[in-house]
């Protein structure tokens, strides 16, 4: 079956440093990936997406890298700020309509 | 920026009672979804809906669950006879197209079954 998971459940980072959040997926048929941020009491908030015909995509302070060979996805956050403290989920979409979510990484930014 | 809105934010219901969770998707979106998140766990897909019918559903979405788009703006999830294990956050989402498109989520309804 398909599964999407993150390597580490928690990440503590110093304010101003760069953060890297990792995700491994097992469904080689997945062709679309999304990173979401979830703050306490809120729903998942779209950050950035990437299609399988790309290996890198950049947004504002965020970069997503996709390595299809090893089925690995990462989210890089530049100059991490206190407002970046949240749970981050990767999600993948294959031939169907649903998104399959990973377990999430809790990012805590230290002042 | 347009957003998905959900009501109520918190619903407390006795076991065995029916509950209806409501959502207003983003107005130009055509695909609608329900997901749930049990406390401390990952977000799980329940159902997708397009053109007034279910396009896909998970094993969780059994006969006790139903969805409806009663008018041009609302999208509802009904649980017919709630069980203790239905306690979770329920998220509604919508997207412009069904695949390879970001799904935008509401802030959820916390459902507590007593």
PDB file of C-alpha atoms in Angstrom:
ATOM      1  CA  UNK A   1       0.000   0.000   0.000  1.00  0.00           C
ATOM      2  CA  UNK A   2       1.013   3.619  -0.132  1.00  0.00           C
ATOM      3  CA  UNK A   3       2.381   5.505   2.805  1.00  0.00           C
ATOM      4  CA  UNK A   4       3.945   8.853   3.321  1.00  0.00           C
ATOM      5  CA  UNK A   5       6.075   9.489   6.345  1.00  0.00           C
ATOM      6  CA  UNK A   6       8.517  11.910   7.868  1.00  0.00           C
ATOM      7  CA  UNK A   7      11.909  10.953   9.183  1.00  0.00           C
ATOM      8  CA  UNK A   8      11.742  12.883  12.453  1.00  0.00           C
ATOM      9  CA  UNK A   9       8.710  13.718  14.580  1.00  0.00           C
ATOM     10  CA  UNK A  10      10.295  16.846  16.077  1.00  0.00           C
ATOM     11  CA  UNK A  11      12.791  19.495  15.012  1.00  0.00           C
ATOM     12  CA  UNK A  12      14.183  22.269  17.181  1.00  0.00           C
ATOM     13  CA  UNK A  13      15.881  25.122  15.332  1.00  0.00           C
ATOM     14  CA  UNK A  14      17.476  28.404  16.345  1.00  0.00           C
ATOM     15  CA  UNK A  15      15.760  31.523  15.064  1.00  0.00           C
ATOM     16  CA  UNK A  16      17.523  32.719  11.921  1.00  0.00           C
ATOM     17  CA  UNK A  17      18.893  29.286  11.016  1.00  0.00           C
ATOM     18  CA  UNK A  18      17.689  27.225   8.084  1.00  0.00           C
ATOM     19  CA  UNK A  19      15.330  24.290   8.695  1.00  0.00           C
ATOM     20  CA  UNK A  20      15.168  21.078   6.716  1.00  0.00           C
ATOM     21  CA  UNK A  21      12.177  18.779   7.099  1.00  0.00           C
ATOM     22  CA  UNK A  22      12.278  15.386   5.429  1.00  0.00           C
ATOM     23  CA  UNK A  23       9.643  13.040   4.105  1.00  0.00           C
ATOM     24  CA  UNK A  24       9.848   9.584   2.549  1.00  0.00           C
ATOM     25  CA  UNK A  25       7.088   8.151   0.388  1.00  0.00           C
ATOM     26  CA  UNK A  26       6.583   4.615  -0.831  1.00  0.00           C
ATOM     27  CA  UNK A  27       4.123   4.941  -3.728  1.00  0.00           C
ATOM     28  CA  UNK A  28       6.223   5.271  -6.876  1.00  0.00           C
ATOM     29  CA  UNK A  29       3.039   6.168  -8.796  1.00  0.00           C
ATOM     30  CA  UNK A  30       2.655   9.417  -6.853  1.00  0.00           C
ATOM     31  CA  UNK A  31       3.148  12.367  -9.152  1.00  0.00           C
ATOM     32  CA  UNK A  32       2.183  15.371  -7.062  1.00  0.00           C
ATOM     33  CA  UNK A  33       3.378  16.416  -3.614  1.00  0.00           C
ATOM     34  CA  UNK A  34       2.390  19.164  -1.219  1.00  0.00           C
ATOM     35  CA  UNK A  35       3.771  20.566   1.999  1.00  0.00           C
ATOM     36  CA  UNK A  36       1.299  21.845   4.558  1.00  0.00           C
ATOM     37  CA  UNK A  37       1.793  23.794   7.769  1.00  0.00           C
ATOM     38  CA  UNK A  38      -0.619  23.265  10.645  1.00  0.00           C
ATOM     39  CA  UNK A  39      -0.704  25.667  13.569  1.00  0.00           C
ATOM     40  CA  UNK A  40      -2.473  24.822  16.798  1.00  0.00           C
ATOM     41  CA  UNK A  41      -6.258  24.885  16.387  1.00  0.00           C
ATOM     42  CA  UNK A  42      -6.067  25.486  12.641  1.00  0.00           C
ATOM     43  CA  UNK A  43      -6.409  23.428   9.505  1.00  0.00           C
ATOM     44  CA  UNK A  44      -3.527  22.461   7.216  1.00  0.00           C
ATOM     45  CA  UNK A  45      -2.276  25.511   5.351  1.00  0.00           C
ATOM     46  CA  UNK A  46      -0.801  25.089   1.863  1.00  0.00           C
ATOM     47  CA  UNK A  47       2.884  26.055   1.665  1.00  0.00           C
ATOM     48  CA  UNK A  48       4.238  24.761  -1.627  1.00  0.00           C
ATOM     49  CA  UNK A  49       3.730  21.949  -4.108  1.00  0.00           C
ATOM     50  CA  UNK A  50       5.798  20.117  -6.674  1.00  0.00           C
ATOM     51  CA  UNK A  51       5.037  17.821  -9.585  1.00  0.00           C
ATOM     52  CA  UNK A  52       7.027  14.714 -10.355  1.00  0.00           C
ATOM     53  CA  UNK A  53       8.503  16.219 -13.529  1.00  0.00           C
ATOM     54  CA  UNK A  54      10.445  18.661 -11.347  1.00  0.00           C
ATOM     55  CA  UNK A  55      13.139  18.111  -8.725  1.00  0.00           C
ATOM     56  CA  UNK A  56      13.147  21.551  -7.121  1.00  0.00           C
ATOM     57  CA  UNK A  57      10.717  24.395  -6.606  1.00  0.00           C
ATOM     58  CA  UNK A  58      11.194  27.616  -4.715  1.00  0.00           C
ATOM     59  CA  UNK A  59       8.739  29.875  -2.978  1.00  0.00           C
ATOM     60  CA  UNK A  60       9.094  32.726  -0.559  1.00  0.00           C
ATOM     61  CA  UNK A  61      11.700  31.498   1.992  1.00  0.00           C
ATOM     62  CA  UNK A  62      10.799  27.881   1.203  1.00  0.00           C
ATOM     63  CA  UNK A  63      12.237  25.326  -1.188  1.00  0.00           C
ATOM     64  CA  UNK A  64      10.931  21.847  -1.888  1.00  0.00           C
ATOM     65  CA  UNK A  65      13.254  19.169  -3.232  1.00  0.00           C
ATOM     66  CA  UNK A  66      12.052  15.926  -4.776  1.00  0.00           C
ATOM     67  CA  UNK A  67      14.276  12.905  -5.305  1.00  0.00           C
ATOM     68  CA  UNK A  68      12.223  10.316  -7.169  1.00  0.00           C
ATOM     69  CA  UNK A  69      15.061   7.800  -7.243  1.00  0.00           C
ATOM     70  CA  UNK A  70      14.939   7.313  -3.478  1.00  0.00           C
ATOM     71  CA  UNK A  71      11.342   8.547  -3.069  1.00  0.00           C
ATOM     72  CA  UNK A  72      12.319  11.418  -0.813  1.00  0.00           C
ATOM     73  CA  UNK A  73      10.877  14.882  -0.378  1.00  0.00           C
ATOM     74  CA  UNK A  74      12.236  17.731   1.703  1.00  0.00           C
ATOM     75  CA  UNK A  75      11.147  21.211   2.721  1.00  0.00           C
ATOM     76  CA  UNK A  76      13.773  23.832   3.415  1.00  0.00           C
ATOM     77  CA  UNK A  77      12.823  26.974   5.307  1.00  0.00           C
ATOM     78  CA  UNK A  78      15.328  29.811   5.105  1.00  0.00           C
ATOM     79  CA  UNK A  79      15.970  32.100   8.079  1.00  0.00           C
ATOM     80  CA  UNK A  80      13.461  30.371  10.339  1.00  0.00           C
ATOM     81  CA  UNK A  81      11.228  32.727  12.301  1.00  0.00           C
ATOM     82  CA  UNK A  82       9.121  32.188  15.453  1.00  0.00           C
ATOM     83  CA  UNK A  83       6.007  32.202  13.268  1.00  0.00           C
ATOM     84  CA  UNK A  84       7.329  29.096  11.532  1.00  0.00           C
ATOM     85  CA  UNK A  85       6.707  27.032  14.676  1.00  0.00           C
ATOM     86  CA  UNK A  86       4.043  24.500  13.665  1.00  0.00           C
ATOM     87  CA  UNK A  87       3.506  20.912  12.555  1.00  0.00           C
ATOM     88  CA  UNK A  88       4.575  20.308   8.948  1.00  0.00           C
ATOM     89  CA  UNK A  89       3.017  17.571   6.833  1.00  0.00           C
ATOM     90  CA  UNK A  90       3.959  16.237   3.456  1.00  0.00           C
ATOM     91  CA  UNK A  91       1.139  14.829   1.361  1.00  0.00           C
ATOM     92  CA  UNK A  92       1.067  12.975  -1.919  1.00  0.00           C
ATOM     93  CA  UNK A  93      -1.444  12.475  -4.707  1.00  0.00           C
ATOM     94  CA  UNK A  94      -1.385   9.561  -7.088  1.00  0.00           C
ATOM     95  CA  UNK A  95      -3.958   8.420  -9.640  1.00  0.00           C
ATOM     96  CA  UNK A  96      -6.871   9.212  -7.352  1.00  0.00           C
ATOM     97  CA  UNK A  97      -8.332  12.328  -5.767  1.00  0.00           C
ATOM     98  CA  UNK A  98      -7.233  11.891  -2.188  1.00  0.00           C
ATOM     99  CA  UNK A  99      -4.192  13.283  -0.481  1.00  0.00           C
ATOM    100  CA  UNK A 100      -2.233  10.829   1.665  1.00  0.00           C
ATOM    101  CA  UNK A 101      -0.578  12.592   4.581  1.00  0.00           C
ATOM    102  CA  UNK A 102       2.540  11.753   6.498  1.00  0.00           C
ATOM    103  CA  UNK A 103       2.687  11.726  10.275  1.00  0.00           C
ATOM    104  CA  UNK A 104       4.020  15.276  10.642  1.00  0.00           C
ATOM    105  CA  UNK A 105       7.106  16.994  12.045  1.00  0.00           C
ATOM    106  CA  UNK A 106       6.711  19.468  14.899  1.00  0.00           C
ATOM    107  CA  UNK A 107       9.071  22.410  14.373  1.00  0.00           C
ATOM    108  CA  UNK A 108       9.954  24.522  17.387  1.00  0.00           C
ATOM    109  CA  UNK A 109      11.876  27.745  16.836  1.00  0.00           C
ATOM    110  CA  UNK A 110      14.161  28.809  19.704  1.00  0.00           C
ATOM    111  CA  UNK A 111      14.643  32.530  20.260  1.00  0.00           C
TER     112      UNK A 111
ATOM    113  CA  UNK B   1      -7.895  35.694   0.099  1.00  0.00           C
ATOM    114  CA  UNK B   2     -10.835  33.273  -0.270  1.00  0.00           C
ATOM    115  CA  UNK B   3     -10.984  30.520   2.304  1.00  0.00           C
ATOM    116  CA  UNK B   4     -12.900  27.414   3.286  1.00  0.00           C
ATOM    117  CA  UNK B   5     -15.154  28.022   6.286  1.00  0.00           C
ATOM    118  CA  UNK B   6     -16.498  25.365   8.632  1.00  0.00           C
ATOM    119  CA  UNK B   7     -19.196  25.416  11.294  1.00  0.00           C
ATOM    120  CA  UNK B   8     -19.454  24.757  14.128  1.00  0.00           C
ATOM    121  CA  UNK B   9     -15.905  24.980  15.433  1.00  0.00           C
ATOM    122  CA  UNK B  10     -16.758  22.524  18.208  1.00  0.00           C
ATOM    123  CA  UNK B  11     -19.639  20.045  18.378  1.00  0.00           C
ATOM    124  CA  UNK B  12     -20.435  17.922  21.427  1.00  0.00           C
ATOM    125  CA  UNK B  13     -22.891  15.071  20.844  1.00  0.00           C
ATOM    126  CA  UNK B  14     -24.171  12.069  22.720  1.00  0.00           C
ATOM    127  CA  UNK B  15     -23.222   8.665  21.344  1.00  0.00           C
ATOM    128  CA  UNK B  16     -25.863   7.362  18.947  1.00  0.00           C
ATOM    129  CA  UNK B  17     -27.030  10.817  17.917  1.00  0.00           C
ATOM    130  CA  UNK B  18     -26.824  12.209  14.412  1.00  0.00           C
ATOM    131  CA  UNK B  19     -24.485  15.089  13.678  1.00  0.00           C
ATOM    132  CA  UNK B  20     -24.113  17.350  10.645  1.00  0.00           C
ATOM    133  CA  UNK B  21     -20.899  19.219   9.995  1.00  0.00           C
ATOM    134  CA  UNK B  22     -21.053  22.140   7.598  1.00  0.00           C
ATOM    135  CA  UNK B  23     -18.592  23.631   5.171  1.00  0.00           C
ATOM    136  CA  UNK B  24     -18.570  26.447   2.649  1.00  0.00           C
ATOM    137  CA  UNK B  25     -15.871  25.675   0.056  1.00  0.00           C
ATOM    138  CA  UNK B  26     -14.064  28.323  -1.967  1.00  0.00           C
ATOM    139  CA  UNK B  27     -16.569  29.619  -4.500  1.00  0.00           C
ATOM    140  CA  UNK B  28     -14.880  28.716  -7.808  1.00  0.00           C
ATOM    141  CA  UNK B  29     -13.717  25.294  -6.646  1.00  0.00           C
ATOM    142  CA  UNK B  30     -15.313  22.194  -8.133  1.00  0.00           C
ATOM    143  CA  UNK B  31     -13.966  19.377  -5.944  1.00  0.00           C
ATOM    144  CA  UNK B  32     -14.761  18.973  -2.275  1.00  0.00           C
ATOM    145  CA  UNK B  33     -13.330  16.712   0.393  1.00  0.00           C
ATOM    146  CA  UNK B  34     -13.675  15.641   3.979  1.00  0.00           C
ATOM    147  CA  UNK B  35     -10.735  14.500   6.077  1.00  0.00           C
ATOM    148  CA  UNK B  36     -10.444  13.698   9.736  1.00  0.00           C
ATOM    149  CA  UNK B  37      -7.624  13.896  12.255  1.00  0.00           C
ATOM    150  CA  UNK B  38      -7.761  11.951  15.483  1.00  0.00           C
ATOM    151  CA  UNK B  39      -5.848  13.741  18.252  1.00  0.00           C
ATOM    152  CA  UNK B  40      -2.105  13.376  17.737  1.00  0.00           C
ATOM    153  CA  UNK B  41      -2.432  11.392  14.526  1.00  0.00           C
ATOM    154  CA  UNK B  42      -2.116  12.188  10.862  1.00  0.00           C
ATOM    155  CA  UNK B  43      -4.803  13.574   8.615  1.00  0.00           C
ATOM    156  CA  UNK B  44      -6.904  10.816   7.007  1.00  0.00           C
ATOM    157  CA  UNK B  45      -8.967  11.021   3.836  1.00  0.00           C
ATOM    158  CA  UNK B  46     -12.690  10.283   4.113  1.00  0.00           C
ATOM    159  CA  UNK B  47     -14.395  11.240   0.851  1.00  0.00           C
ATOM    160  CA  UNK B  48     -14.162  13.325  -2.305  1.00  0.00           C
ATOM    161  CA  UNK B  49     -17.143  14.849  -4.099  1.00  0.00           C
ATOM    162  CA  UNK B  50     -17.557  16.244  -7.577  1.00  0.00           C
ATOM    163  CA  UNK B  51     -20.522  17.095  -9.771  1.00  0.00           C
ATOM    164  CA  UNK B  52     -22.971  16.159  -7.005  1.00  0.00           C
ATOM    165  CA  UNK B  53     -21.654  12.687  -6.446  1.00  0.00           C
ATOM    166  CA  UNK B  54     -18.991  10.873  -4.489  1.00  0.00           C
ATOM    167  CA  UNK B  55     -15.893  10.311  -6.618  1.00  0.00           C
ATOM    168  CA  UNK B  56     -13.880   8.379  -4.053  1.00  0.00           C
ATOM    169  CA  UNK B  57     -14.221   7.245  -0.451  1.00  0.00           C
ATOM    170  CA  UNK B  58     -12.038   5.519   2.105  1.00  0.00           C
ATOM    171  CA  UNK B  59     -12.762   2.480   4.268  1.00  0.00           C
ATOM    172  CA  UNK B  60     -13.539   4.833   7.137  1.00  0.00           C
ATOM    173  CA  UNK B  61     -16.467   6.283   5.188  1.00  0.00           C
ATOM    174  CA  UNK B  62     -18.982   3.519   5.906  1.00  0.00           C
ATOM    175  CA  UNK B  63     -22.786   3.521   5.757  1.00  0.00           C
ATOM    176  CA  UNK B  64     -22.986   5.778   8.801  1.00  0.00           C
ATOM    177  CA  UNK B  65     -21.474   8.626   6.809  1.00  0.00           C
ATOM    178  CA  UNK B  66     -23.015  10.663   4.029  1.00  0.00           C
ATOM    179  CA  UNK B  67     -22.229  13.901   2.201  1.00  0.00           C
ATOM    180  CA  UNK B  68     -24.430  16.389   0.479  1.00  0.00           C
ATOM    181  CA  UNK B  69     -24.265  19.673  -1.362  1.00  0.00           C
ATOM    182  CA  UNK B  70     -27.731  20.970  -0.503  1.00  0.00           C
ATOM    183  CA  UNK B  71     -27.317  24.262  -2.341  1.00  0.00           C
ATOM    184  CA  UNK B  72     -24.752  26.165  -4.384  1.00  0.00           C
ATOM    185  CA  UNK B  73     -22.503  27.016  -1.481  1.00  0.00           C
ATOM    186  CA  UNK B  74     -22.716  24.467   1.360  1.00  0.00           C
ATOM    187  CA  UNK B  75     -21.142  21.020   1.609  1.00  0.00           C
ATOM    188  CA  UNK B  76     -22.135  18.842   4.558  1.00  0.00           C
ATOM    189  CA  UNK B  77     -20.937  15.678   6.270  1.00  0.00           C
ATOM    190  CA  UNK B  78     -23.528  13.702   8.210  1.00  0.00           C
ATOM    191  CA  UNK B  79     -22.775  10.962  10.688  1.00  0.00           C
ATOM    192  CA  UNK B  80     -25.981   9.041  11.279  1.00  0.00           C
ATOM    193  CA  UNK B  81     -25.349   7.329  14.605  1.00  0.00           C
ATOM    194  CA  UNK B  82     -22.185   8.581  16.223  1.00  0.00           C
ATOM    195  CA  UNK B  83     -19.734   6.334  18.046  1.00  0.00           C
ATOM    196  CA  UNK B  84     -17.090   7.220  20.600  1.00  0.00           C
ATOM    197  CA  UNK B  85     -14.380   6.578  18.000  1.00  0.00           C
ATOM    198  CA  UNK B  86     -15.834   9.267  15.745  1.00  0.00           C
ATOM    199  CA  UNK B  87     -14.345  11.863  18.079  1.00  0.00           C
ATOM    200  CA  UNK B  88     -11.819  13.781  15.960  1.00  0.00           C
ATOM    201  CA  UNK B  89     -11.160  17.000  14.079  1.00  0.00           C
ATOM    202  CA  UNK B  90     -13.033  16.985  10.786  1.00  0.00           C
ATOM    203  CA  UNK B  91     -11.589  19.104   7.990  1.00  0.00           C
ATOM    204  CA  UNK B  92     -13.300  20.174   4.825  1.00  0.00           C
ATOM    205  CA  UNK B  93     -11.173  20.998   1.780  1.00  0.00           C
ATOM    206  CA  UNK B  94     -11.752  22.130  -1.772  1.00  0.00           C
ATOM    207  CA  UNK B  95      -9.761  22.382  -4.982  1.00  0.00           C
ATOM    208  CA  UNK B  96     -10.236  23.807  -8.441  1.00  0.00           C
ATOM    209  CA  UNK B  97      -9.554  20.467 -10.114  1.00  0.00           C
ATOM    210  CA  UNK B  98      -9.448  16.947  -8.719  1.00  0.00           C
ATOM    211  CA  UNK B  99      -5.850  15.908  -9.210  1.00  0.00           C
ATOM    212  CA  UNK B 100      -2.465  17.590  -9.069  1.00  0.00           C
ATOM    213  CA  UNK B 101      -3.972  20.665  -7.496  1.00  0.00           C
ATOM    214  CA  UNK B 102      -3.551  22.042  -3.985  1.00  0.00           C
ATOM    215  CA  UNK B 103      -6.451  21.304  -1.703  1.00  0.00           C
ATOM    216  CA  UNK B 104      -7.314  24.198   0.589  1.00  0.00           C
ATOM    217  CA  UNK B 105      -8.490  23.337   4.068  1.00  0.00           C
ATOM    218  CA  UNK B 106     -10.819  24.933   6.558  1.00  0.00           C
ATOM    219  CA  UNK B 107      -9.953  25.203  10.252  1.00  0.00           C
ATOM    220  CA  UNK B 108     -12.032  22.168  11.120  1.00  0.00           C
ATOM    221  CA  UNK B 109     -14.808  21.102  13.448  1.00  0.00           C
ATOM    222  CA  UNK B 110     -13.796  19.411  16.660  1.00  0.00           C
ATOM    223  CA  UNK B 111     -16.330  16.611  17.222  1.00  0.00           C
ATOM    224  CA  UNK B 112     -16.560  15.220  20.732  1.00  0.00           C
ATOM    225  CA  UNK B 113     -18.754  12.175  21.319  1.00  0.00           C
ATOM    226  CA  UNK B 114     -19.827  11.538  24.909  1.00  0.00           C
TER     227      UNK B 114
END
